Each structure stands twice: as structure tokens, then as C-alpha cells.
Amino acid sequence: MMTRKQDRRYARLSLLGLSFTLAGAAGAAEMNPDVSVTLDGYYKQNETALSHRDEGFGLGHTELSLSSPIDDMFSGRLTAVFEDHDGENEVLIEEAYLQTNGLPAGLSVRAGRLLSQVGYLNSRHMHEDDFVERPAVYRAMLGSHYYDDGVRLNALLPVPFFWQVGVEAFSGDQLTEGEDDVGAYTVNTRLGGDLSESQNWQFGLSYLGNRHAGDAHAEEEHEHEEEGHDHSHATTYTGENLYIADAVWKWAPNGNNRAGQVTLSGEYFYQDDLGPHANSGDSNDGWYVSAVYQFAPQWSAGARYGEADLLEAHGDHFHSQTLEESEVMLAWSRSHFSTVRLQYTHQSADGFEHADNTVTVQYVMSFGAHGSHGY
Amino acid sequence: MVPMAIKPRLPGYALGLILCLLALPAQAGLRVFACEPEWAALARALVPEADITTATSYLQDPHYIEARPSLIAAMSRADIALCTGASLEGGWLPTLLQRAANPVIQPGREGLFLAAEQVELHSAHDHVDRSMGDVHPEGNPHVHLAPDRVPVIMAALVQRLQALQPASAAAIQTRYVRWRVRWNNLRSQWQAAASQLEGRSVVVQHASFAYLLRWLGIAMPLDLEPKPGLPPSAGHLNTLLGSPELERVSAILIASHQGNRGAQWLSEQSGKPVLTLPGTVTGEPGTDTLGDLISRIVSALLETAGDQSGG
């Protein structure tokens, strides 16, 4: 039989073990923030419509990210993005936020510069994407990824399944320059769960209100953005209201993502109240569906189809445009930290100058700390 | 101006539904979130009445789980989370902690219990870079099959659960003593087996069984992974086939969640048997506690060794 005395001895031993590791963790190296660098480079055969990547050799979304707990209440992250357009170098601050760690009642707050959580892809880092560029609807209506200065409040509802609601308030200047202090705001909800051990899903609805969209002053600048000078990724197509519905379904054998995974995802975008010169029925809309199959630990293949029906502002009138995009890709990841991707894009367009088909070869490599990924 | 029409509105029935759902979880007792089944098994031995959610199964590689919605929901409701730590869950636990936003389950707080922090780890590295593969600088995190470390982890878990549920402290202590007696008995059986197994060697895939094999005195001269975390490659398998060490190994040991193509190929080429065993506890009797699982692994190793000496 085990005696009390022995029990106490084991308890003491474990306490010693704990204090040992705590002392070890206080070492200087542990106080440094996690630094991670993502290298993204590509070769693109032809120029394509609504693209943020020029033809030829180029650097894509090269990122430097620092993150760390600040104290027991706050964490922080700073992400700088290095981009190159026609030989012009730019450093953009994409994220600079504080995040609360566990407020009461399932609440969490993020404040500073952050990626908006509208849609499925927008809050993800670009290097997590399965294709070289975001779908056409993202490029047209969110500038690939919409980030801005502001604040987010999320709440997890205390129900037996996943149900999150969130609101964000932003300056709005990254969408459209304007007068209002709160130029943009979002409302978002997500539901999700498991269908079985091997299948899970998520469904989301988002609204993005752009209060600057009606400011007619912006129209002069907008005329030229299509020419490829749109460095800061301000969106080309704006409207007061943007509604997004997104759905994701994933499957892995026995839930073991390492062995293989199928990811089906799709989103629908609808934008209206396009500005003072628009008719009441004018709208932009579009959608995409994507299927990615990771068929071996190091290999994945995918296909994506998307459409966008857009109205491009030209002073006091609009030009109607459509873009259909079909893409297939094959990616090889030596390790979790390196990916080389081959992609073929077929564009079929109406009203775009540079629509074309292209082959793109891309690498995405990470070094340093590698942050954990979302769903 | 914000148009009125787009303000979110909740109809009355939706509000009623939310209120009903809010009332539900209040009745439940202690809620435990376990990142891996081994910690769920330890918790079950101490607080069998608790509502335990296990994030992964023995068929899943715990390095590559996603912070999916159901896990966020489960962690947000839990009173305590039991995980391995030492970066094993580095790809998903930080996101889960942040998204679940549970005020008690956060790094450094009482509600997050990390098993690997309770014990000293093998193969800790002062210098790590990724050219070495996916090496954890803290050391090998797969501590749940270490016969002398699990009791230390269990003792720490007892203290943590007692602090969380002072009213059940005595009951937890009683169950712990019972668990400990059984563990000691099993441990002496494993020790007897170790005397027969000592000096043998096996081919492994990743360091999943390393603590137990080392304790049993079984050498691991060859690893199917060219680098930690990389799947077996044709070139690496050929190197293994040419290795003089391969002659002496008694088996190729892999875990149920690992792809078996490399192991099968090497087995066909070398004639060495493949042993596929659960890397952690399963829901099946015979491998549903850590003690039983280790006994199962030990007896499988003994059988293989027996076949070899008999043939």
C-alpha cells in the first residue's frame, strides 16, 4: 500500500520540478518576442486582371511579424509587410494590435491595426492561403485583405456548440478616405461544429458598412487605380453595404490532418449603395468555391472557380465588368515551413484590359517562430 | 449616417432560444478539456464524474490538429485544460486559447495544466534550427509513456484538481492512491519484462515511444523519419536498408496514427515485422488507461522478441 508519506514526497518532487522549469523559463532568451519571417516570391508568366502581382519575377507578401505576451492580461503582435511594385519598395504595417487574454463572459477585445474578421479568408494571413492570390471578389471589394485601425469586440455565446458574434469599428481610411472618425464597421457571426470524427464545418455571415463610400471626392483617384498604381490596396469597388456569406467543410481520415485533408470552401459577396452617381439597383457581387485535397503529407492539389460582376466608377457613370476565374494548383511542402506552388489561372473577362491566362510558380517559406493557425 | 435597416435585430424567439441554451450548461459538474487522450485518461481516474472533452484521438497526429470550432467551444466552457506543452500543440493550442478566450484557461493561470512542465524532458536542446527538422527545443514532449514520469505528472494533477475542487479533495486523494498502487504493480511487471528486452533494438518512426523504449533498455538506432516531422522518403529508406544496424533490430515499431507505407516497404525488403501500436490510450478495453497501454506495448515487444529467438 502507498502511504501518505510517500504521497507527500511525490507531491514535493513535482513542486520541485515545477519550480525548476519556472526558473529555466525566466532565462533571457524567453523574454524575446517570437519573430517570424515569411518569404513569398513568384514568377508569373502574364499580367492578369485585378491582380496585385505584376508579371515576371517578383516578391509577394513578404512579412516580418513579432508577437509576444505583454503581461498576463494582454498579448501583442506587429506585422510589417514588404512589397515591391515596379521597383518601388513599400513597407506597410498590416497588424499592430493588442489582444486581451481571457476577459470574463467569453469576451475578447483586439485593438490597434488589425485584419477585419469579415468573410472566411480576410482574417487569415496571406501565407496560409492555398492559391497564389485571393479570389477576384476579395481583390475587387476588400483589396485582397482589409485591415484598418480600430477595435474589435468578440463574444462566444455560452451554448453547447460554437457560436461567435463580433463587431468591429474602423477608421475606414484603408477602404476609402473620408471625414468620419468611424468610417467603417462590421458585424459578424460564425457557427461551427463537428459532423463526425472526420468532418467539421463552419458557417459565417458578415456585414461591412463603409460610411465613406458616399464621399464623391474619391472618384477622381479611383479612375486610375486600375492601371496598377494601387499600391496601398485601397479597394477599387466600394459601396456603403457589403454582405458576405461563407461556408467551410473539411474532412480528414479519422480526423488525422497529417494523413490527408479535403477542404471545401466558398463565399458570396454582395455590395450595394455604390455612391451618389449610382442607381438604386446598382450592385457588385461575386462568389467563389474552392476545393483543396492534401493527398499526402507533403502534397496538395486544388481547384477554384470564381466570378465577379462589377460596376467600375468613371466620374459620374459606371462601366459594367465581369470576370470569371478558374484556377488549378499543385503544392509541395517539404516541411510545415516551406511550400512551392505551381498554379494555372484562366481568366475570362468583359471590360478588363489585362485579363489573361497565366502560369505562376510561387514559394512561401517561413523561418523563426511559426505562429499557430486558425481553422 | 448608419442606415437603420442594417442594425442587427434579434427576434423574440431567438432570444428565448438563447436563454434556454444559457440555462443548459449550468447543471454540469467539473468540465475538463484534454488536448490528448492520455491526459483525459489520467483525469478520468481522478474525477470519473467530470465532463471530459478530448481534442484528439490515438488515430490523430497531435502535432497537426486544427483549432476548429468545436474545440473552441469546448475550451471556452471548460474549467481546466490538460495539455502536453513543450510546443507539441504549438500549431493549434495558442489559437485555441485565444479564440476560446476562457479567463481561467490561459498561459500561466491555474486552469492550464501542461504535463511536460511537470517533469524533466529527454533530448532538450540548447540550440535548435529548422534544418534539424521539427525539433522541440524544450525536449521530447511525448512523456505519457514514461513509467517514472507519469506518476509525477499525476501527483501534480492531483494537486491542481484538489485546488479546483476542494470539496472533492479527499475523494481525489483516495482515487489517486488506488491509481498509484496499480501503477506500481504494473511497473514491476514492466521491469520484469525489461530484463528480457534489454539490449534489443527496434526501428522507430518519430520519438513517439522513446521514453518507454529507453526505460525498457531498447535501443532505437534507426528512425524512418529522415528528420523529425518529415515523412519517410525513398532515399532515406534505402539508406536504412543498407544500414548494418538493421540486421540486429527485432521489429519496426510505428504508432497507429502514422502512415505505414515506409514501415511496410522496409519490412518487405528486410523481413523484419511491423508492429503497429496505439501511440496513446484508445477507447478500447485493454488500452483505455495509460497503465494498460504500456502493458500492451510491452507484451507486444515481448512477443516479437519471442518469435525472433524461437525462429
XYZ file of C-alpha atoms in Angstrom:
686
model
C 0.000 0.000 0.000
C 1.038 3.515 -0.673
C 1.404 5.607 2.453
C 0.553 9.244 2.982
C 4.213 9.973 3.466
C 5.045 8.635 0.032
C 2.275 10.731 -1.416
C 3.685 13.830 0.120
C 7.101 13.011 -1.196
C 5.760 12.737 -4.729
C 3.896 15.963 -4.298
C 7.065 17.697 -3.201
C 9.004 16.224 -6.065
C 6.549 17.601 -8.554
C 6.661 21.007 -6.905
C 10.427 20.957 -7.233
C 10.044 20.027 -10.861
C 7.702 22.938 -11.393
C 9.957 25.493 -9.726
C 12.860 24.158 -11.765
C 11.086 24.748 -15.059
C 9.851 28.141 -13.940
C 13.403 29.182 -13.110
C 14.516 27.906 -16.508
C 11.783 29.804 -18.306
C 12.941 33.083 -16.798
C 16.094 32.923 -18.924
C 16.808 35.948 -21.080
C 16.055 34.224 -24.379
C 12.482 33.533 -23.258
C 11.809 37.255 -22.872
C 12.367 37.907 -26.572
C 9.228 38.164 -28.678
C 8.510 35.435 -31.221
C 9.958 36.630 -34.504
C 8.742 35.101 -37.721
C 9.578 35.923 -41.301
C 7.605 34.748 -44.309
C 9.284 34.889 -47.701
C 6.927 34.944 -50.658
C 8.306 35.149 -54.170
C 6.980 34.194 -57.568
C 7.382 34.081 -61.299
C 4.271 34.989 -63.235
C 4.068 34.463 -66.978
C 1.410 37.072 -67.921
C -0.296 40.074 -66.406
C -3.836 39.383 -65.166
C -6.877 41.478 -64.322
C -7.408 42.819 -60.784
C -4.083 41.354 -59.746
C -1.684 42.624 -57.086
C 1.171 40.672 -58.610
C 2.977 42.019 -61.670
C 4.243 39.714 -64.400
C 7.769 38.334 -64.338
C 9.789 37.736 -61.206
C 8.508 39.438 -58.094
C 8.180 39.428 -54.370
C 4.723 38.822 -52.998
C 3.623 39.190 -49.420
C 6.939 39.192 -47.576
C 6.190 39.506 -43.868
C 8.042 40.216 -40.661
C 5.970 39.517 -37.598
C 6.722 39.986 -33.894
C 4.391 38.658 -31.251
C 4.540 38.162 -27.539
C 2.537 38.131 -24.355
C 2.696 41.661 -22.916
C 1.637 40.682 -19.416
C -0.892 38.217 -18.043
C -3.747 40.296 -19.472
C -2.524 41.361 -22.917
C -0.705 39.954 -25.924
C 0.534 41.940 -28.865
C 1.514 41.488 -32.485
C 3.269 43.674 -35.022
C 3.331 42.599 -38.673
C 5.161 44.558 -41.325
C 4.784 43.679 -44.992
C 7.421 44.433 -47.608
C 6.121 44.869 -51.126
C 7.677 45.827 -54.376
C 5.759 47.401 -57.250
C 7.624 48.360 -60.417
C 10.837 48.788 -58.459
C 9.199 50.881 -55.739
C 9.672 49.409 -52.286
C 6.998 49.758 -49.671
C 6.783 48.815 -46.035
C 3.232 48.535 -44.825
C 2.108 47.970 -41.264
C -0.524 45.310 -41.639
C -1.045 44.491 -37.983
C -0.144 46.343 -34.795
C -2.596 45.278 -32.150
C -3.116 44.320 -28.572
C -5.282 41.356 -27.754
C -6.882 40.610 -24.400
C -6.259 37.191 -22.828
C -9.483 35.882 -21.408
C -11.842 38.626 -20.324
C -14.882 37.431 -18.371
C -18.022 36.182 -20.099
C -16.292 34.865 -23.202
C -15.448 38.367 -24.392
C -12.278 39.324 -26.187
C -11.013 42.648 -27.460
C -8.448 43.390 -30.145
C -7.420 46.994 -30.721
C -4.956 48.821 -32.943
C -4.375 47.918 -36.567
C -5.898 44.567 -37.393
C -7.238 42.416 -40.190
C -11.007 42.601 -40.210
C -12.747 39.315 -39.479
C -15.343 39.654 -42.257
C -15.642 36.618 -44.519
C -13.662 33.401 -44.226
C -10.302 34.400 -45.723
C -9.934 38.027 -44.656
C -8.682 37.473 -41.103
C -6.169 34.847 -42.219
C -2.612 35.717 -43.105
C -1.992 35.586 -46.845
C 0.772 32.988 -46.437
C -1.809 30.476 -45.177
C -3.733 30.648 -48.472
C -3.921 27.679 -50.808
C -3.720 29.750 -54.013
C -1.307 32.449 -55.168
C -3.864 35.251 -54.894
C -7.157 35.757 -53.141
C -10.351 35.216 -55.201
C -11.414 38.056 -57.529
C -14.184 39.219 -55.171
C -11.597 39.732 -52.420
C -9.275 41.631 -54.748
C -12.112 43.828 -56.024
C -14.050 44.618 -52.865
C -11.557 44.177 -49.993
C -8.219 44.958 -51.653
C -7.296 41.247 -51.137
C -7.383 41.702 -47.387
C -8.958 44.535 -45.476
C -7.027 45.793 -42.460
C -7.524 49.095 -40.707
C -7.122 50.970 -37.436
C -9.862 50.247 -34.987
C -11.198 47.918 -32.370
C -12.939 44.544 -32.272
C -15.185 43.036 -29.634
C -15.995 39.334 -29.901
C -18.228 37.208 -27.735
C -18.566 33.448 -27.627
C -22.130 32.648 -26.723
C -22.422 30.122 -23.875
C -24.190 27.486 -25.922
C -23.157 23.829 -26.350
C -21.779 24.488 -29.829
C -19.550 27.130 -31.432
C -21.354 30.413 -31.918
C -19.380 33.628 -32.044
C -20.638 37.148 -32.609
C -18.399 40.123 -33.144
C -18.399 43.788 -34.020
C -15.577 45.958 -35.306
C -15.245 49.707 -35.687
C -12.589 51.085 -38.050
C -11.302 54.422 -39.261
C -12.326 53.294 -42.729
C -9.465 55.127 -44.417
C -7.949 51.911 -45.749
C -11.177 51.352 -47.716
C -11.989 54.929 -48.727
C -10.553 58.191 -47.410
C -13.226 60.213 -45.676
C -14.312 62.530 -42.923
C -15.974 60.226 -40.405
C -13.970 59.091 -37.371
C -15.607 55.704 -37.622
C -15.590 55.278 -41.359
C -16.308 51.562 -41.408
C -17.783 48.997 -39.096
C -18.532 45.303 -39.284
C -20.915 42.827 -37.737
C -20.040 39.169 -37.973
C -21.301 35.844 -36.699
C -19.931 32.351 -37.027
C -21.330 28.935 -36.240
C -19.488 25.664 -36.460
C -19.042 22.146 -35.229
C -18.158 18.541 -35.978
C -20.301 16.259 -38.108
C -18.238 13.219 -37.129
C -14.692 12.485 -36.043
C -13.517 13.125 -39.589
C -15.743 16.022 -40.715
C -16.213 19.546 -39.441
C -17.724 22.772 -40.707
C -18.104 26.473 -40.174
C -20.633 28.960 -41.479
C -20.358 32.721 -41.249
C -22.304 35.856 -42.088
C -20.674 39.269 -42.200
C -21.667 42.825 -42.879
C -19.220 45.610 -43.665
C -20.600 49.145 -43.606
C -18.479 51.749 -45.397
C -19.651 55.217 -44.359
C -17.119 56.883 -46.647
C -18.441 55.138 -49.750
C -20.752 58.031 -50.487
C -17.944 60.597 -50.419
C -17.810 61.577 -54.052
C -14.340 63.204 -53.702
C -12.676 59.861 -54.070
C -13.891 59.279 -57.597
C -11.056 61.111 -59.364
C -8.406 58.903 -57.793
C -10.370 55.786 -58.489
C -10.228 56.254 -62.217
C -6.530 55.491 -62.297
C -6.284 52.634 -59.874
C -6.937 50.061 -62.498
C -3.646 50.959 -64.162
C -1.720 49.112 -61.479
C -0.752 52.044 -59.273
C -2.920 50.852 -56.454
C -0.085 50.226 -54.020
C -1.864 50.578 -50.741
C -4.516 48.120 -51.904
C -7.350 50.579 -51.393
C -10.353 48.823 -52.785
C -11.354 49.617 -56.328
C -15.032 48.880 -55.909
C -16.755 50.455 -52.971
C -20.282 50.518 -51.688
C -21.965 51.503 -48.467
C -23.004 47.955 -47.722
C -21.101 44.736 -48.233
C -22.692 41.437 -47.221
C -20.664 38.216 -47.125
C -21.771 34.642 -46.525
C -19.105 31.978 -46.118
C -19.061 28.229 -45.557
C -16.252 25.746 -44.983
C -16.299 21.967 -44.760
C -13.249 19.861 -44.009
C -12.628 16.153 -43.994
C -9.615 14.163 -42.825
C -9.347 10.360 -42.423
C -10.176 9.718 -38.739
C -9.652 13.441 -38.239
C -5.919 12.974 -38.837
C -4.952 16.063 -40.884
C -1.419 14.791 -41.203
C -2.516 11.844 -43.326
C -4.733 13.857 -45.664
C -7.390 16.515 -45.782
C -10.112 17.787 -48.080
C -11.180 21.410 -47.669
C -14.208 22.785 -49.480
C -14.905 26.454 -49.029
C -16.984 29.119 -50.683
C -18.086 32.682 -50.186
C -20.668 35.002 -51.677
C -20.216 38.803 -51.749
C -22.924 41.375 -52.389
C -22.266 45.107 -52.376
C -24.752 47.937 -52.930
C -25.237 51.705 -52.449
C -22.261 52.279 -54.716
C -22.210 56.079 -54.432
C -24.050 59.270 -55.355
C -23.964 58.543 -59.100
C -25.260 55.005 -58.817
C -28.835 53.960 -59.414
C -30.642 52.348 -56.524
C -30.484 48.899 -58.134
C -26.739 49.025 -58.914
C -24.636 46.445 -57.159
C -21.401 44.476 -57.268
C -21.480 40.822 -56.487
C -19.446 37.682 -56.862
C -18.579 34.332 -55.388
C -16.050 31.549 -55.416
C -15.812 27.908 -54.497
C -12.540 26.206 -53.716
C -11.604 22.553 -53.261
C -8.192 21.580 -51.920
C -7.063 18.000 -51.388
C -3.948 17.339 -49.373
C -3.384 13.817 -50.656
C -0.084 13.061 -48.948
C 1.695 14.687 -46.006
C 3.738 16.869 -48.365
C 1.434 17.323 -51.360
C -1.803 19.123 -52.057
C -3.798 19.895 -55.177
C -6.680 22.262 -55.589
C -9.125 23.913 -57.930
C -11.006 27.161 -57.547
C -13.653 28.875 -59.612
C -14.899 32.396 -59.014
C -16.946 35.120 -60.655
C -17.296 38.839 -60.084
C -19.932 41.132 -61.638
C -18.749 44.664 -61.059
C -19.521 48.274 -61.839
C -16.439 50.416 -62.225
C -16.853 54.101 -61.386
C -15.852 56.561 -64.155
C -16.709 60.035 -62.893
C -20.498 60.238 -62.944
C -21.181 56.932 -64.658
C -20.315 53.255 -64.312
C -18.820 50.677 -66.661
C -20.072 47.180 -66.275
C -17.402 44.490 -65.896
C -17.379 40.758 -65.391
C -14.528 38.449 -64.536
C -14.570 34.664 -64.409
C -11.550 32.942 -62.981
C -10.692 29.240 -62.996
C -7.576 28.069 -61.235
C -5.782 24.810 -60.561
C -2.754 24.428 -58.333
C -0.310 21.825 -57.114
C 1.726 22.468 -53.974
C 4.597 20.621 -52.371
C 5.648 21.300 -48.793
C 8.999 19.906 -47.774
C 8.137 20.652 -44.160
C 5.454 22.610 -42.394
C 7.528 25.722 -43.088
C 8.184 25.562 -46.817
C 5.825 25.403 -49.787
C 6.421 25.581 -53.520
C 3.304 26.055 -55.638
C 2.539 25.745 -59.344
C -0.710 27.363 -60.443
C -2.545 27.896 -63.698
C -5.091 30.712 -63.875
C -7.622 31.108 -66.653
C -9.408 34.472 -66.821
C -12.353 35.197 -68.998
C -13.401 38.829 -68.763
C -15.589 41.582 -70.059
C -14.483 45.183 -69.584
C -10.983 44.452 -68.256
C -7.849 45.385 -70.188
C -5.385 42.905 -68.761
C -7.377 39.740 -68.424
C -5.247 36.781 -69.481
C -4.270 33.239 -68.657
C -1.134 32.695 -66.675
C 1.120 30.140 -65.097
C 2.573 31.186 -61.748
C 5.282 29.495 -59.710
C 5.374 30.656 -56.113
C 7.268 29.837 -52.958
C 6.163 30.599 -49.415
C 8.803 29.960 -46.764
C 8.702 30.749 -43.060
C 11.509 30.947 -40.591
C 11.681 31.834 -36.958
C 8.708 31.187 -34.733
C 5.787 29.818 -36.663
C 2.511 31.011 -35.251
C -0.400 28.696 -34.806
C -3.090 28.715 -37.470
C -6.822 29.107 -37.310
C -9.479 26.849 -38.816
C -25.051 58.045 -41.425
C -25.824 54.471 -40.488
C -28.956 53.305 -42.237
C -31.415 51.882 -39.728
C -32.173 48.791 -41.757
C -28.800 47.201 -41.232
C -28.713 47.276 -37.447
C -28.689 43.676 -36.160
C -32.008 42.768 -34.639
C -32.915 39.684 -32.660
C -36.443 38.393 -32.977
C -38.149 37.325 -29.723
C -37.999 33.586 -30.364
C -34.237 33.739 -30.973
C -33.810 35.480 -27.635
C -35.892 32.747 -25.977
C -33.720 30.076 -27.590
C -30.555 31.761 -26.350
C -31.929 31.953 -22.806
C -32.818 28.237 -22.881
C -29.354 27.349 -24.096
C -27.745 29.574 -21.456
C -29.523 27.586 -18.768
C -28.193 24.224 -20.026
C -24.520 24.100 -19.121
C -25.071 25.363 -15.567
C -26.054 21.874 -14.344
C -22.828 20.133 -15.380
C -20.027 19.341 -12.909
C -16.309 19.812 -13.482
C -15.551 20.295 -17.172
C -12.180 19.097 -18.366
C -10.654 19.799 -21.780
C -7.859 17.361 -22.641
C -5.633 18.080 -25.627
C -4.629 14.403 -25.864
C -6.367 11.191 -24.736
C -3.601 10.304 -22.256
C -4.407 13.296 -20.057
C -8.122 12.575 -20.354
C -7.376 9.070 -19.058
C -5.487 10.441 -16.041
C -8.300 12.900 -15.309
C -10.879 10.110 -15.596
C -9.014 8.119 -12.953
C -9.195 11.062 -10.538
C -12.550 12.695 -11.352
C -14.624 9.994 -13.100
C -17.807 12.076 -12.824
C -16.306 15.022 -14.724
C -17.422 16.009 -18.208
C -14.248 15.365 -20.228
C -13.734 16.537 -23.817
C -10.751 15.065 -25.646
C -9.454 17.127 -28.550
C -7.570 14.320 -30.334
C -7.666 10.549 -30.671
C -4.983 7.875 -30.937
C -5.559 7.900 -34.701
C -4.533 11.560 -34.966
C -1.110 13.154 -35.013
C -1.271 15.680 -32.149
C 1.203 17.991 -33.929
C -1.237 18.709 -36.765
C -4.640 19.407 -35.250
C -6.645 22.477 -36.261
C -8.227 24.933 -33.835
C -11.635 24.018 -35.216
C -14.955 25.474 -33.990
C -15.970 22.521 -31.771
C -12.676 22.706 -29.882
C -13.002 26.467 -29.363
C -16.486 25.942 -27.946
C -15.355 23.089 -25.664
C -12.383 25.019 -24.321
C -14.448 28.122 -23.678
C -16.740 26.082 -21.402
C -14.016 24.125 -19.579
C -12.790 24.622 -16.001
C -9.361 23.166 -16.710
C -7.380 22.232 -19.813
C -4.827 19.405 -19.701
C -2.246 19.562 -22.466
C 1.262 18.303 -23.106
C 3.038 21.610 -23.732
C 6.685 21.713 -24.853
C 5.456 23.004 -28.244
C 3.710 19.711 -29.103
C 0.488 21.656 -29.706
C 2.340 24.773 -30.948
C 0.419 24.730 -34.237
C -3.030 24.951 -32.667
C -3.126 25.470 -28.898
C -2.209 29.195 -28.929
C -5.027 29.918 -31.400
C -7.410 27.785 -29.370
C -6.538 29.599 -26.129
C -7.006 32.970 -27.768
C -10.219 32.160 -29.619
C -11.825 30.387 -26.652
C -10.989 33.448 -24.504
C -11.551 31.471 -21.318
C -10.350 33.654 -18.420
C -9.202 30.696 -16.305
C -7.513 28.763 -19.129
C -4.625 30.976 -20.184
C -0.842 30.567 -20.076
C 0.372 30.991 -16.518
C -3.082 30.562 -14.998
C -4.377 27.712 -12.828
C -6.688 26.326 -15.489
C -3.959 25.416 -17.970
C -2.087 22.297 -16.858
C 0.911 21.397 -19.026
C 2.192 17.889 -18.373
C 5.635 18.413 -19.911
C 6.307 21.248 -17.474
C 5.959 18.923 -14.500
C 8.926 16.711 -15.426
C 12.372 16.892 -16.941
C 12.364 16.052 -20.638
C 14.741 13.934 -22.686
C 16.664 15.439 -25.605
C 16.360 19.103 -24.611
C 18.383 21.274 -26.999
C 20.332 24.440 -26.309
C 20.494 25.193 -29.998
C 17.739 24.346 -32.441
C 17.255 25.345 -36.031
C 14.807 24.041 -38.568
C 17.461 22.324 -40.672
C 17.371 19.747 -37.873
C 13.698 19.099 -38.608
C 10.762 19.936 -36.361
C 12.758 19.591 -33.153
C 11.263 20.879 -29.907
C 13.902 22.911 -28.038
C 12.220 22.004 -24.720
C 12.860 18.293 -25.352
C 10.819 15.279 -26.436
C 7.218 16.114 -25.468
C 5.846 12.536 -25.760
C 6.138 11.935 -21.976
C 2.943 9.963 -21.434
C 4.614 6.565 -21.867
C 7.403 7.263 -19.345
C 6.855 4.873 -16.408
C 8.615 7.122 -13.892
C 7.370 10.475 -15.159
C 3.661 9.774 -15.395
C 3.321 9.409 -11.574
C 5.000 12.808 -11.113
C 2.580 14.349 -13.617
C -0.305 12.574 -11.882
C 0.735 13.922 -8.469
C 0.832 17.462 -9.857
C -2.550 16.934 -11.490
C -3.957 15.741 -8.146
C -2.883 18.980 -6.517
C -4.309 21.072 -9.335
C -7.676 19.287 -9.277
C -7.858 19.412 -5.491
C -7.270 23.149 -5.573
C -10.028 23.444 -8.157
C -12.472 21.228 -6.264
C -11.653 21.429 -2.556
C -14.888 19.642 -1.670
C -13.723 16.538 -3.574
C -10.131 16.680 -2.347
C -10.424 13.562 -0.188
C -12.122 11.533 -2.922
C -9.469 12.600 -5.437
C -6.747 11.582 -2.971
C -8.321 8.147 -2.480
C -8.570 7.550 -6.210
C -5.023 8.736 -6.650
C -3.710 6.243 -4.073
C -5.625 3.451 -5.801
C -4.222 4.527 -9.183
C -0.713 4.724 -7.762
C -0.847 1.236 -6.252
C -1.978 -0.202 -9.571
C 0.718 1.729 -11.450
C 3.400 0.410 -9.082
C 2.182 -3.157 -9.596
C 2.207 -2.763 -13.364
C 5.578 -1.095 -13.189
C 7.113 -4.132 -11.531
C 5.720 -6.274 -14.362
C 7.247 -3.937 -16.927
C 10.502 -4.099 -15.027
C 10.472 -7.893 -15.234
C 9.857 -7.602 -18.976
C 12.667 -5.086 -19.293
C 15.160 -7.678 -18.110
C 14.217 -9.795 -21.155
C 14.023 -6.889 -23.573
C 17.139 -5.021 -22.553
C 19.742 -4.750 -25.287
C 17.279 -5.286 -28.115
C 16.681 -2.645 -30.730
C 13.790 -1.511 -32.923
C 13.298 0.791 -35.889
C 11.010 3.677 -34.902
C 9.137 6.467 -36.663
C 9.436 9.744 -34.736
C 10.170 9.811 -30.988
C 6.623 8.751 -30.045
C 7.630 5.711 -27.951
C 11.101 6.953 -26.989
C 10.602 7.373 -23.222
C 9.241 3.851 -22.775
C 11.777 2.181 -25.059
C 14.603 3.913 -23.277
C 13.193 2.848 -19.895
C 12.972 -0.749 -21.130
C 16.583 -0.621 -22.329
C 15.595 -0.994 -26.002
C 17.812 0.885 -28.435
C 16.406 2.965 -31.317
C 19.291 3.007 -33.788
C 17.147 3.803 -36.847
C 14.265 6.236 -37.447
C 12.016 6.043 -40.526
C 11.801 9.845 -40.472
C 14.781 11.438 -42.245
C 14.388 14.411 -39.854
C 11.898 14.801 -37.025
C 8.498 15.655 -38.513
C 9.347 14.726 -42.126
C 7.643 11.666 -43.626
C 9.855 8.700 -44.654
C 11.409 9.335 -48.071
C 12.557 6.737 -50.613
C 16.171 7.855 -50.333
C 16.160 7.666 -46.551
C 14.509 4.229 -46.559
C 17.225 2.959 -48.899
C 19.866 4.261 -46.503
C 18.144 2.409 -43.651
C 18.025 -0.776 -45.723
C 21.765 -0.571 -46.227
C 22.486 0.053 -42.563
C 24.255 -2.743 -40.662
C 22.089 -1.875 -37.621
C 19.012 -3.178 -39.425
C 20.184 -6.799 -39.070
C 20.002 -6.597 -35.287
C 16.600 -4.943 -34.828
C 13.721 -7.151 -33.744
C 10.864 -5.061 -35.187
C 9.744 -1.873 -36.900
C 7.575 -0.041 -34.365
C 5.090 2.619 -35.521
C 2.071 4.308 -33.943
C -1.493 3.871 -35.220
C -1.741 7.460 -36.440
C 1.414 7.246 -38.535
C 1.382 6.388 -42.229
C 2.669 2.814 -42.595
C 3.985 2.845 -46.165
C 7.601 3.401 -45.185
C 7.415 0.734 -42.483
C 5.747 -1.770 -44.842
C 8.328 -1.222 -47.533
C 11.223 -1.680 -45.127
C 9.546 -4.768 -43.712
C 9.122 -6.336 -47.153
C 12.736 -5.635 -48.022
C 14.249 -6.734 -44.716
C 11.847 -9.354 -43.406
C 11.531 -7.505 -40.094
C 7.987 -7.476 -38.666
C 5.987 -4.234 -38.407
C 4.444 -3.574 -35.005
C 1.630 -1.001 -35.215
C 0.535 0.022 -31.734
C -1.616 2.864 -30.409
C 0.590 5.833 -29.548
C -1.796 6.762 -26.775
C -4.866 5.427 -24.991
C -7.859 4.375 -27.069
C -11.490 3.837 -26.168
C -11.000 0.047 -26.370
C -10.654 -2.142 -23.248
C -7.041 -3.211 -22.811
C -5.653 0.103 -23.994
C -8.031 2.559 -22.338
C -5.705 3.540 -19.490
C -2.042 4.508 -19.695
C -1.046 1.548 -17.496
C -2.889 -0.941 -19.701
C -1.489 0.663 -22.841
C 2.107 0.342 -21.618
C 1.420 -3.296 -20.649
C 0.060 -3.899 -24.138
C 3.123 -2.336 -25.790
C 5.469 -4.291 -23.515
C 3.750 -7.602 -24.246
C 3.759 -6.893 -27.990
C 7.501 -6.233 -27.789
C 7.999 -9.438 -25.790
C 6.053 -11.470 -28.368
C 8.154 -10.104 -31.202
C 11.307 -10.832 -29.245
C 9.999 -14.359 -28.523
C 9.258 -15.006 -32.210
C 12.763 -13.972 -33.078
C 14.540 -16.224 -30.592
C 12.140 -19.095 -31.391
C 12.596 -18.791 -35.158
